[in-house]
Every structure is written in structure tokens, then in C-alpha cells.
CSV table of C-alpha atoms and ligand atoms in Angstrom, one decimal:
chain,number,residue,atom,x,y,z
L,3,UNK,CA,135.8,-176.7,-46.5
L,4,UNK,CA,137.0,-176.3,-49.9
L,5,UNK,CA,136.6,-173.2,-52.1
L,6,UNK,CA,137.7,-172.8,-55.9
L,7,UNK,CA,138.9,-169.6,-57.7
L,8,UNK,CA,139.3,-168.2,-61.1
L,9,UNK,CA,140.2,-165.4,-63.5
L,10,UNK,CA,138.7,-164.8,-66.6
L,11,UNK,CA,138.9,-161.9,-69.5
L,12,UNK,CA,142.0,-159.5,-70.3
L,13,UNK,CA,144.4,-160.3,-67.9
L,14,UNK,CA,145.5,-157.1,-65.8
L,15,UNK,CA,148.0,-156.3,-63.1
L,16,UNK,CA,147.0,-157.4,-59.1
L,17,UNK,CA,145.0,-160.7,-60.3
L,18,UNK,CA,148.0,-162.4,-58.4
L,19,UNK,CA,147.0,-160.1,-55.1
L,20,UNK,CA,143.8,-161.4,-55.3
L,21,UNK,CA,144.3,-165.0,-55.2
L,22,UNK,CA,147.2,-164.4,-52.4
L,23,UNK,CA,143.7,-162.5,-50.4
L,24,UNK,CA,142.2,-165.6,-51.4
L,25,UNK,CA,144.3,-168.3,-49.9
L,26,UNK,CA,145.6,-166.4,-46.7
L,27,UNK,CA,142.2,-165.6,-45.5
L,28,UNK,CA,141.1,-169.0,-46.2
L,29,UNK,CA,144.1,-170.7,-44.6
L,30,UNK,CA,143.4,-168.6,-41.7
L,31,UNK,CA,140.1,-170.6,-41.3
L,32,UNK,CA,141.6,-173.8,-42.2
L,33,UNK,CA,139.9,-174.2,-45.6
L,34,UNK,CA,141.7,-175.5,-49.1
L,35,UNK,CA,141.3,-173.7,-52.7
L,36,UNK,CA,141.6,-174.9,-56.0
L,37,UNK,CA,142.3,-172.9,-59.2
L,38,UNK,CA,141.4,-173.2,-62.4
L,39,UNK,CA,143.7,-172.8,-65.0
L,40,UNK,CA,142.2,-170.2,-68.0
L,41,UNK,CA,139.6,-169.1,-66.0
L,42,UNK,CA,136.1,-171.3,-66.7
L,43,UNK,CA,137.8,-173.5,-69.3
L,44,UNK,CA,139.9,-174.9,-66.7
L,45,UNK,CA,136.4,-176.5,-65.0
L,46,UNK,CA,135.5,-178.4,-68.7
L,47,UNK,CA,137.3,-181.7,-69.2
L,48,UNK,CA,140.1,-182.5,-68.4
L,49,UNK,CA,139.9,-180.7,-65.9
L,50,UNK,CA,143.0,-178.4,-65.5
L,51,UNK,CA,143.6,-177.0,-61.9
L,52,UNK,CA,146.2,-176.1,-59.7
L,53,UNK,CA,145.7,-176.8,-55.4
L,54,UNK,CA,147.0,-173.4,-54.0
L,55,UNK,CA,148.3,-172.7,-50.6
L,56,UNK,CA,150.7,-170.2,-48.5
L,57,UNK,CA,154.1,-172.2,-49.6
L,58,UNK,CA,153.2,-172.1,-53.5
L,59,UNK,CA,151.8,-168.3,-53.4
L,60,UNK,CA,154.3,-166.7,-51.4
L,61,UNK,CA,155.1,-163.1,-52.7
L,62,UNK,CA,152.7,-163.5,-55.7
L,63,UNK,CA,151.3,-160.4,-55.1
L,64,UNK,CA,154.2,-158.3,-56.4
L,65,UNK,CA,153.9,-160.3,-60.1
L,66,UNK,CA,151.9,-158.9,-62.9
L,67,UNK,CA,149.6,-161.2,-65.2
L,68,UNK,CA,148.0,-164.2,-63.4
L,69,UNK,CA,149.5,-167.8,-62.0
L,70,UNK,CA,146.4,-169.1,-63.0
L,71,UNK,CA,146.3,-168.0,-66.9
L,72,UNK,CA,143.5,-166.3,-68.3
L,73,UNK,CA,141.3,-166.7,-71.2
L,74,UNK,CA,139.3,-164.3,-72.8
L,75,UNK,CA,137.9,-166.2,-75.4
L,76,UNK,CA,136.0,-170.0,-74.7
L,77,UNK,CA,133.0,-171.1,-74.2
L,78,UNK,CA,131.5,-169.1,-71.2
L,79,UNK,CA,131.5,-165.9,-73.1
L,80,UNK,CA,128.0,-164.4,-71.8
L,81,UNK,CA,128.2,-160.6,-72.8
L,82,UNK,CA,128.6,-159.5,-76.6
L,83,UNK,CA,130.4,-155.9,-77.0
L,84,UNK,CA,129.2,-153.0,-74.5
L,85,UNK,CA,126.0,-154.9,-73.3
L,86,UNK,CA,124.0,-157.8,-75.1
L,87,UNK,CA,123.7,-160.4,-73.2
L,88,UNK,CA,123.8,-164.1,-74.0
L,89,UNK,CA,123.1,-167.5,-72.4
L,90,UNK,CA,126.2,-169.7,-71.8
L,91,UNK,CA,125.0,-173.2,-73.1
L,92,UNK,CA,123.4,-175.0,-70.5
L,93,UNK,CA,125.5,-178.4,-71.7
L,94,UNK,CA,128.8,-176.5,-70.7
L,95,UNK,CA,127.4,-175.2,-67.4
L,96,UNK,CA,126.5,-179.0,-66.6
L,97,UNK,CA,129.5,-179.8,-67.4
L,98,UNK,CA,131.5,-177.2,-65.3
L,99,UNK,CA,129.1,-178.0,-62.4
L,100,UNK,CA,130.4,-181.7,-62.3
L,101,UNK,CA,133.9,-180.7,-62.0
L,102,UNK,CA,133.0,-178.0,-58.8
L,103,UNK,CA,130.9,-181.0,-57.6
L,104,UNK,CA,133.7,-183.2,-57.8
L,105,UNK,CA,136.1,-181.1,-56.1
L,106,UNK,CA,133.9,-180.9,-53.4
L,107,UNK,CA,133.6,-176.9,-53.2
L,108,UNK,CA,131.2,-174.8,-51.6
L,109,UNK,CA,131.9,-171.9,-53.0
L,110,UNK,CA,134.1,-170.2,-55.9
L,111,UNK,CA,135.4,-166.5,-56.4
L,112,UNK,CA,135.2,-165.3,-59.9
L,113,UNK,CA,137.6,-162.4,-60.6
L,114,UNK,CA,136.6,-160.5,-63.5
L,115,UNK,CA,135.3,-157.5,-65.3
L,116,UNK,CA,131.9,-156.8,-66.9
L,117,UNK,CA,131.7,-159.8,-69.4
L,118,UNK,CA,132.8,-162.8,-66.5
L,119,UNK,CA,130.6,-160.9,-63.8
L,120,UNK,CA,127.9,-161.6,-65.9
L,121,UNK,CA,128.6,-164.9,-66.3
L,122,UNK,CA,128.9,-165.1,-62.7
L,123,UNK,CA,125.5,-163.5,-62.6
L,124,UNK,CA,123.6,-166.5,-64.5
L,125,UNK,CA,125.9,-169.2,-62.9
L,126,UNK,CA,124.6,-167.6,-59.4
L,127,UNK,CA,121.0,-167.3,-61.0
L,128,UNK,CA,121.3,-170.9,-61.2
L,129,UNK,CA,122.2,-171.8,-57.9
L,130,UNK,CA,125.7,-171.8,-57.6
L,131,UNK,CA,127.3,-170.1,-54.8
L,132,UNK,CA,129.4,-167.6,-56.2
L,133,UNK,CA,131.3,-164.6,-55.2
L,134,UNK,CA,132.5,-162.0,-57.3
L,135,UNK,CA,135.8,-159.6,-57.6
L,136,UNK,CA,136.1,-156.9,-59.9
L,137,UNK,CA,138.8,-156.8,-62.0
L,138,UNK,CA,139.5,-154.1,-65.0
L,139,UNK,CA,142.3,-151.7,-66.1
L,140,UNK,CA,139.3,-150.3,-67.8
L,141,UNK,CA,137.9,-149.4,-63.9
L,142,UNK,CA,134.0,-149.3,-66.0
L,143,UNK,CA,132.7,-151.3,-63.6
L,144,UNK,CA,129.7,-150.2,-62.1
L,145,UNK,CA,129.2,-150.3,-58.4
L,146,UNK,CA,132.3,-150.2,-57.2
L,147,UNK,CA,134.6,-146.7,-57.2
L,148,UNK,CA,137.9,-148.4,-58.2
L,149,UNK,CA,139.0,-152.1,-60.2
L,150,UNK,CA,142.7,-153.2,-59.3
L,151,UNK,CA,144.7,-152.9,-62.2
L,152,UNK,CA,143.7,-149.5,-63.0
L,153,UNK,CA,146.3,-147.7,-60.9
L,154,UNK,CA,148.8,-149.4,-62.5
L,155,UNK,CA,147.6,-148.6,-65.9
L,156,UNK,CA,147.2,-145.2,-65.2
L,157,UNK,CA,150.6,-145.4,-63.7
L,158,UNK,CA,152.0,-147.1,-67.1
L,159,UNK,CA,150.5,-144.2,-69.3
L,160,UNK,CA,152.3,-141.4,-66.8
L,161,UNK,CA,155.4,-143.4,-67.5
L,162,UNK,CA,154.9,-143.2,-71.0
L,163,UNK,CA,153.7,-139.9,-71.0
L,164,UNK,CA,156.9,-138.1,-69.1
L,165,UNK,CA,158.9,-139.7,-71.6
L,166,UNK,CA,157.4,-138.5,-74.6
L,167,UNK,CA,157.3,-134.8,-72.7
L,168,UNK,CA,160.9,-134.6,-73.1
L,169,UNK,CA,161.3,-135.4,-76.5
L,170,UNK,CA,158.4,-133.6,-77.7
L,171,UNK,CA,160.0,-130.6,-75.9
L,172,UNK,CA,163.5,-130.9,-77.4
L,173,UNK,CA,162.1,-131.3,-81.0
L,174,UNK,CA,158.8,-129.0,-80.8
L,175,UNK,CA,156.8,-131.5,-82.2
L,176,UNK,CA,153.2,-132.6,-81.4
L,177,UNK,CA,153.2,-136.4,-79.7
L,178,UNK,CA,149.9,-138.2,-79.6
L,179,UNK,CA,149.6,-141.4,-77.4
L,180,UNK,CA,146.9,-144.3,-77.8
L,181,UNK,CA,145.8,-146.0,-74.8
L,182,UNK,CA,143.2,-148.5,-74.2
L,183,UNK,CA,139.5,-147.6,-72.8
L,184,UNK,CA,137.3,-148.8,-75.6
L,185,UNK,CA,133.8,-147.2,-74.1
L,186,UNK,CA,134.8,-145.3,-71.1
L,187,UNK,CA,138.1,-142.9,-70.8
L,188,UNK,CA,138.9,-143.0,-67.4
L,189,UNK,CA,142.5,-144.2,-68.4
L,190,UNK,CA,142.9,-141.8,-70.7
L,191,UNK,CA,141.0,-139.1,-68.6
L,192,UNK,CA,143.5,-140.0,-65.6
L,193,UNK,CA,146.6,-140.7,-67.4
L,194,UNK,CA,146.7,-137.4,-69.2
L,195,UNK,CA,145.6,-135.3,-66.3
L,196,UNK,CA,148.5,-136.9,-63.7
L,197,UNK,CA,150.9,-137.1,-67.0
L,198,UNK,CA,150.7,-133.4,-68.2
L,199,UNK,CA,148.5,-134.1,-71.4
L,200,UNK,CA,147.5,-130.7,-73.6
L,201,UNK,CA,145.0,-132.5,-75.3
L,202,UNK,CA,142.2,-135.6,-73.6
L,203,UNK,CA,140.2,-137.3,-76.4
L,204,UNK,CA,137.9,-139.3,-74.8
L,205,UNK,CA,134.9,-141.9,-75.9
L,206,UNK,CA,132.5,-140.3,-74.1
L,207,UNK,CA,132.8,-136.8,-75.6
L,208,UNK,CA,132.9,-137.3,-79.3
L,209,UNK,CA,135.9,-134.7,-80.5
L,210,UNK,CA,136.0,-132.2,-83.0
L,211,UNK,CA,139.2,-131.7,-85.0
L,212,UNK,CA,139.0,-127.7,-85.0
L,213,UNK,CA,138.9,-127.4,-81.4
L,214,UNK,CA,142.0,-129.8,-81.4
L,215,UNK,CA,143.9,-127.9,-83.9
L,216,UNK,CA,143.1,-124.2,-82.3
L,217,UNK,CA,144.2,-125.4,-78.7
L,218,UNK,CA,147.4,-126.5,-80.7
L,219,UNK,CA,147.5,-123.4,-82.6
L,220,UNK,CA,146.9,-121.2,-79.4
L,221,UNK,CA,150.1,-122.8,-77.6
L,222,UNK,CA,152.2,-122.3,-80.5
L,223,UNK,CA,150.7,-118.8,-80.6
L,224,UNK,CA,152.0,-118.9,-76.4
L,225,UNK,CA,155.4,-120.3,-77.2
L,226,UNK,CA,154.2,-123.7,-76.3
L,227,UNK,CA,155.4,-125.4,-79.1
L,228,UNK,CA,154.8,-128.9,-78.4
L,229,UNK,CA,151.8,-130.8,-77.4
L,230,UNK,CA,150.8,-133.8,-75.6
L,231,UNK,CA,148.0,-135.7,-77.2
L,232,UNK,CA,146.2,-139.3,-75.2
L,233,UNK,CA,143.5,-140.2,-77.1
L,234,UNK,CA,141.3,-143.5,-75.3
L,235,UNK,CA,141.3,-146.7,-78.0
L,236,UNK,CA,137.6,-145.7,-78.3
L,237,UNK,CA,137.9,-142.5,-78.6
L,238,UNK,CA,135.5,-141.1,-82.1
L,239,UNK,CA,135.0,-137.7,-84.1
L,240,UNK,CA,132.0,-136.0,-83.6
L,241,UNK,CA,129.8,-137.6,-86.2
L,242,UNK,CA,132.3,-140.2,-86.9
L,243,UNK,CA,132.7,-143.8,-86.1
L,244,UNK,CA,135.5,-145.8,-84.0
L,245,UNK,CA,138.3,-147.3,-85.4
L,246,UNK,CA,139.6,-151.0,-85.9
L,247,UNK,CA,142.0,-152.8,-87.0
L,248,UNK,CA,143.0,-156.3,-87.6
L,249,UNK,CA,145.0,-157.2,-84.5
L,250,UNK,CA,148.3,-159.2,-85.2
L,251,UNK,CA,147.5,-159.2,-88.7
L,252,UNK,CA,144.7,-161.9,-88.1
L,253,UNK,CA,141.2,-162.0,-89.1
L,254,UNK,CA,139.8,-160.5,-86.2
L,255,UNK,CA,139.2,-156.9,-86.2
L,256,UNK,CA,140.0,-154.7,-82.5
L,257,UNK,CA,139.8,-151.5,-81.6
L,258,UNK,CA,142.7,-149.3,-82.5
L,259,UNK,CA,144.0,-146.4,-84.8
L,260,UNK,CA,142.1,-143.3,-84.2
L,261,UNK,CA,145.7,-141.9,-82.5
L,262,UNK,CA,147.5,-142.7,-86.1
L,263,UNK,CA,144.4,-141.0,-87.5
L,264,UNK,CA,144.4,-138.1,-85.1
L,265,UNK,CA,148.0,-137.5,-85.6
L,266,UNK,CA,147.7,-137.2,-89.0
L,267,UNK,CA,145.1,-134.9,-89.2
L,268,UNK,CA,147.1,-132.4,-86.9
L,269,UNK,CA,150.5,-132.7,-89.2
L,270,UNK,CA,148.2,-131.8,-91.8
L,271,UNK,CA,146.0,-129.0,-90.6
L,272,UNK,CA,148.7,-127.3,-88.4
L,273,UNK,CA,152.0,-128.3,-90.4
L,274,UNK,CA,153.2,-129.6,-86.9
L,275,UNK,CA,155.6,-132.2,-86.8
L,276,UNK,CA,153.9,-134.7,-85.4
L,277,UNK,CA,154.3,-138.0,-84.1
L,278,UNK,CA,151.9,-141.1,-82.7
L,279,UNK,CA,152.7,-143.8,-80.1
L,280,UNK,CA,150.0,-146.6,-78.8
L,281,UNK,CA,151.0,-148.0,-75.7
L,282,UNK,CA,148.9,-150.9,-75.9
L,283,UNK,CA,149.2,-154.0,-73.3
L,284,UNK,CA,152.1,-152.2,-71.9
L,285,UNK,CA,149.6,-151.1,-70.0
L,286,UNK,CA,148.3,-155.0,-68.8
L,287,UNK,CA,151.9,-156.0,-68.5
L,288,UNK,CA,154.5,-155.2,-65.3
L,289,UNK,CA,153.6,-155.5,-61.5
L,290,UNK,CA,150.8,-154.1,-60.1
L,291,UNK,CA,151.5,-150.5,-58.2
L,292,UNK,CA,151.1,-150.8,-54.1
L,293,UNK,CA,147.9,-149.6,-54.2
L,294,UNK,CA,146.4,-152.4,-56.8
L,295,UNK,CA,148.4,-154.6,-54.2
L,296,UNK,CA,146.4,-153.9,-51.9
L,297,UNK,CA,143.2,-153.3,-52.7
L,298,UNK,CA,143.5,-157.2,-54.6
L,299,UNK,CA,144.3,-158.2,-51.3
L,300,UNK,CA,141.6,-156.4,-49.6
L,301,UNK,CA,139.2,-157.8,-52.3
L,302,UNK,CA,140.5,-161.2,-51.8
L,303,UNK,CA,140.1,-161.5,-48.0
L,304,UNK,CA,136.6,-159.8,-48.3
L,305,UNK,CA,135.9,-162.5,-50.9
L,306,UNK,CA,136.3,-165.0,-48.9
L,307,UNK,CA,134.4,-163.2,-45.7
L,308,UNK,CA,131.9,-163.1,-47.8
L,309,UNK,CA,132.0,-167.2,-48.6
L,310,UNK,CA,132.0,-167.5,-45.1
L,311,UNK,CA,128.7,-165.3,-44.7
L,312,UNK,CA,127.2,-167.1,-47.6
L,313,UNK,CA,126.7,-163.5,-48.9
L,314,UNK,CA,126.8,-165.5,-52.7
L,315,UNK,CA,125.9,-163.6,-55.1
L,316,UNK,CA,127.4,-160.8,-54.3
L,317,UNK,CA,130.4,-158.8,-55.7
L,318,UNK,CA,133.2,-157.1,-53.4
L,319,UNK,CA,133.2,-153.3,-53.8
L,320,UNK,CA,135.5,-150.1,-52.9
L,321,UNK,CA,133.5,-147.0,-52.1
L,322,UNK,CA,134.6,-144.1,-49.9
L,323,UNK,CA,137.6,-146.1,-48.9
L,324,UNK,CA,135.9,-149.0,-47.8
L,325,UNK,CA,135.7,-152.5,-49.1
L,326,UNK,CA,131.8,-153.5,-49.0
L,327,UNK,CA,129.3,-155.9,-50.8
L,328,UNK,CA,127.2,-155.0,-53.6
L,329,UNK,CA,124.8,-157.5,-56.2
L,330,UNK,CA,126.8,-159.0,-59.1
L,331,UNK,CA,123.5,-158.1,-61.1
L,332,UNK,CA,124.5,-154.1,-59.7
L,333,UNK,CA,127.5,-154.2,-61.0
L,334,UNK,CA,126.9,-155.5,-64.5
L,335,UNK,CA,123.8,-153.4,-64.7
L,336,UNK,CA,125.5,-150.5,-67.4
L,337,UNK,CA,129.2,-149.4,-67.3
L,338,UNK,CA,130.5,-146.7,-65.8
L,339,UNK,CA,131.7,-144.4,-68.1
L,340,UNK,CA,133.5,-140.6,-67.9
L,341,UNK,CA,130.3,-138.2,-66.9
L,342,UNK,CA,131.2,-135.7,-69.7
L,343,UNK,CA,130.2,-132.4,-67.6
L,344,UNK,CA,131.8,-134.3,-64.5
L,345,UNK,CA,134.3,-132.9,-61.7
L,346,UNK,CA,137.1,-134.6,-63.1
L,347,UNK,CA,137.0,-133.3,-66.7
L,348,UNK,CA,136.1,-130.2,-64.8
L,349,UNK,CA,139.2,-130.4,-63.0
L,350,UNK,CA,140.7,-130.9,-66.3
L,351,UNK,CA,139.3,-128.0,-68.4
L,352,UNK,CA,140.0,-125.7,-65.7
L,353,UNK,CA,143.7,-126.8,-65.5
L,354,UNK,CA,143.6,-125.7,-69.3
L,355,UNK,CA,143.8,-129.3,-71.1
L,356,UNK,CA,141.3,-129.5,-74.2
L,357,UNK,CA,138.8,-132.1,-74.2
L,358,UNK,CA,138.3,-131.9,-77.8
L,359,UNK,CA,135.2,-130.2,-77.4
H,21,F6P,O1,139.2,-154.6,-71.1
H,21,F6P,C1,140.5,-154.6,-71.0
H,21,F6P,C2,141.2,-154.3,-72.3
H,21,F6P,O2,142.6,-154.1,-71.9
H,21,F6P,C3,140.7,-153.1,-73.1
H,21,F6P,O3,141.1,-151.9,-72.5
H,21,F6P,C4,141.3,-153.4,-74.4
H,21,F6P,O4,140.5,-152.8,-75.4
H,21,F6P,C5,141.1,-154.9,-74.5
H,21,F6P,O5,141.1,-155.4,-73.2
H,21,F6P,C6,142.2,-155.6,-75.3
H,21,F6P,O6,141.9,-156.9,-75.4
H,21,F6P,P1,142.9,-158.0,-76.0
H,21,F6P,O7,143.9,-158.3,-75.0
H,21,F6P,O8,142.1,-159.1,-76.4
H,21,F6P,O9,143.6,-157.4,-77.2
């Protein structure tokens, strides 16, 4: 038996714990797997793969990024921003079906987050017999409680966050830090809770600038005189619009600026000195945490189980600390985004942090 794998989208740390799942439950049962190189593009000719085993994926699962490269550009783009849909040409689906045919597989694992699920979704739809992992920092996958790569992102925006603590405490100033999460917060919800942060500005709750600038004023009124601000990449004024930018200084416009934007408003309105970070793909970058060790490797043996099972179709999922099964077509359904009157930014309003709101 021969099974293929691949990783498509943002790349994000633990993608190499997966396919170390992969091939160590598969060698168990004596099967072979192929990888595609840049996720589906690898499958379109030539062909670009890579035969993995346990000698060429020993101790993988400690390095970020992917063996396999990623792509998150091509031509099996099937989802369009935060929902809409489209068909991946049926010319390059028969073209990627002659190289799985080829190879002789019987199954393939796709390790991805909302947009490469759904691709998944119509590949399965038309008869292929796929198997899905969920893969985002952005953990907005619906369906399953946790994504690998997540923890570690989380983890990178603590990092971040105790450093700016200290010099925002020596100089009294106000420090605002941009992280990703372009339509759900749950980094910037997380990150700012476990790293201290006065101040969450999340997508989900559209902020006013007022409230922001009286919490500030309040802790200055306390003696607090500085402030930790993580605003989410997607983050919006009640009212207003998200921001973009061009990224790299190329044509193509990405989410970004509203923590320039929000720190500028605060030096104005509260004569704070103020200062803003964005933390960007540090965030991707670095080795995964333990835990997104694990859980990619949990995912990656249950991906396979589920091969075995012929459970195609079907996406592995954590919930209640368990690793189940759950329909691709479940998981790309909506995204999961912050609930807004939720425990967690309950947790966080009650531990005194403003929601901007
Ligand atoms: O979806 C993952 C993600 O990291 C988002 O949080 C972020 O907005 C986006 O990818 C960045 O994409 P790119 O690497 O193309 O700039």
C-alpha cells in the first residue's frame, strides 16, 4: 500500500510532526508515502515529490516550517477570503489525478486550514480518497477545539509580549503589538491574556477608541503608567473598516496596520508616549512548542488510522482531549471565531483587561 501526503496554505509550526505521524504509523503497517513538494502543485507536471520514510524523517518533529514546502498561492485555490467558494478547474484536477494514479496511492492526507480543506472537500466530492488534518496558527477551524501551530503562536506573542513589559515599564510608555488573526482573535485573545495585555482588540468585537483611551487614562489615574496593547491583524473600529497594506512593497494588498493606526491615536488622545511593534511571521517561524508536537503527531497517526478504516472524507479532530473524526465538509462549514460574550473574554474582562468595548 502506498499513501501520498501534502501541505498546503501558510506554512505554520508542527507541519513536520505531522508528516513524522504520517510515516511512523504507516511504516508500522508496512505501507510507503510520497510527498509532494508545495502542496498540490507538487502533483501537476513535472511531478515534484519526495519518497519519505523513518531514516529521512528522523527528529523532524522538533523543526518549524515544513520539509515538504508549502504554497499558498497556485492553481488549487478553492476558497476566496472568509468564505466564497470556488471550483478548482477540472483540467488541473485531471491532471493531479494522473500523477496519484501513477504513483499508485490509495489514499492521500491533506494538511491544511480552511482554504485546502475545502479543496480537499471537492477532490473527495469527486471520488478521491482523501483524509484531512487541520492545520492553522489561526486555530478558526471549525470542528475541531485546537489546530497545531497555534500553541506555538500564542507562545511567540507571550514571548514578545514579556519583552515589551519591561521596557514599557522602565520608560512609562504605552506599547501596542500587532499579531495575526485576520477574522477571528483567538491569538490575540490568548496571547494577551497569558502575556499580561491591558488592552485586547479583537476582530470580532469592533473597538471603540474612547473606551481604549479611558482604560489607559484610568491606569495612569492608578499609577499604572504603562500599557500593553495586542491588537489581532483584523482587528476594526466600531464603524470602521480593516486595514491593508501592500505587503513587501508589492502590488498585492494584506492585512496589516490598524496597530500603527491604534498607536497613533492613543499618543494623540492621551499624550502617552507610545510605541507599535507587529510581530508578524515570527509567529509561523521557530519550532513548534511540545504540545503542537504532539498533537501533529497524534493527528498524523489518526490520519493514517483513518486511511486504514477507509474513513475518507473525513478530517481528524481534537475535542475534550481526544483525537476523533469529524466531515471535512464540518469543518469548512463557517470559521470559528472569538464568541464575543464568551467565557474566555469573560475570563478576560473579569481579570480587568479592556476589550475595547
Ligand atoms: O492564516 C494564517 C496566516 O498566518 C494569517 O494569520 C495571516 O494573515 C496570513 O496567514 C499571512 O499570510 P502570508 O504568509 O501570505 O502573508
Amino acid at each position: 500500500m502506498r499513501i501520498g501526503i501534502l501541505n498546503s496554505g501558510g506554512d505554520c509550526p508542527g507541519l513536520n510532526a505531522v508528516i513524522h505521524g504520517v510515516v511512523g504509523a504507516a511504516d508500522k503497517l508496512d505501507w510507503e508515502v510520497v510527498g509532494f513538494i508545495d502542496g498540490f502543485e507538487g502533483m501537476l507536471p513535472p511531478r515534484r515529490i519526495m519518497e519519505l520514510d523513518i531514516n529521512n524523517t528522523i527528529g523532524i518533529q522538533k523543526l518549524g516550517g515544513t520539509i515538504l514546502g508549502t504554497t499558498n498561492k497556485g492553481n488549487f485555490g478553492a476558497k476566496v477570503g472568509a468564505g466564497n467558494v470556488k471550483e478548482v478547474p477540472r483540467d488541473i484536477i485531471a491532471k493531479a489525478k494522473a500523477s496519484f494514479d501513477e504513483l499508485g496511492l490509495e489514499g492521500l492526507v491533506i494538511v491544511g486550514g480552511d482554504g485546502t480543506l475545502t479543496t480537499a472537500l471537492q477532490l473527495y466530492r469527486m471520488g478521491w480518497p482523501v483524509v484531512g488534518v487541520p492545520k492553522t496558527i489561526d486555530n478558526d477551524l471549525e470542528a475541531t477545539a485546537r489546530t497545531f501551530g497555534f500553541d506555538s503562536a500564542v507562545t511567540s506573542v507571550v514571548d514578545a509580549l514579556d519583552r515589551l513589559q519591561t521596557t514599557a515599564l522602565s520608560h512609562k510608555r504605552v506599547l501596542v503589538l500587532e499579531v495575526m488573526g485576520r477574522h477571528a482573535g483567538w491569538i490575540a485573545l490568548h496571547g494577551g491574556i497569558a502575556g499580561g495585555a491591558n488592552v485586547i482588540l479583537l476582530p470580532e468585537i469592533p473597538f471603540d477608541m474612547d473606551v481604549v483611551c479611558d482604560a489607559i487614562q484610568k491606569r495612569e489615574e492608578q499609577d499604572q503608567r504603562s500599557t500593553l496593547v495586542v491588537v489581532a491583524e483584523g482587528a476594526l473600529p466600531e464603524g470602521g473598516a480593516k486595514m491593508f497594506h501592500r505587503a513587501g512593497g508589492g502590488s498585492e494588498f494584506r492585512l496589516g496596520g490598524m496597530g500603527d493606526k491604534v498607536a497613533t491615536e492613543i499618543a494623540e488622545r492621551t499624550g502617552k508616549e507610545t510605541r507599535a511593534v507587529t510581530l508578524g511571521h515570527m509567529q509561523r517561524g521557530g519550532s513548534p512548542t511540545a504540545f503542537d508536537r504532539i498533537l501533529g503527531t497524534w493527528f498524523g497517526v489518526k490520519a493514517v488510522q483513518l486511511i486504514e478504516e477507509k474513513q475518507f472524507g473525513s478530517m481528524v479532530s481534537y475535542m475534550r482531549s481526544h483525537v476523533g473524526a469529524v466531515p471535512i465538509e464540518e469543518a469548512v462549514s463557517r470559521l470559528r471565531c472569538v464568541e464575543p460574550d464568551g467565557e474566555e473574554v469573560g475570563a478576560a474582562r473579569a481579570v480587568g483587561i479592556c476589550m475595547g468595548k
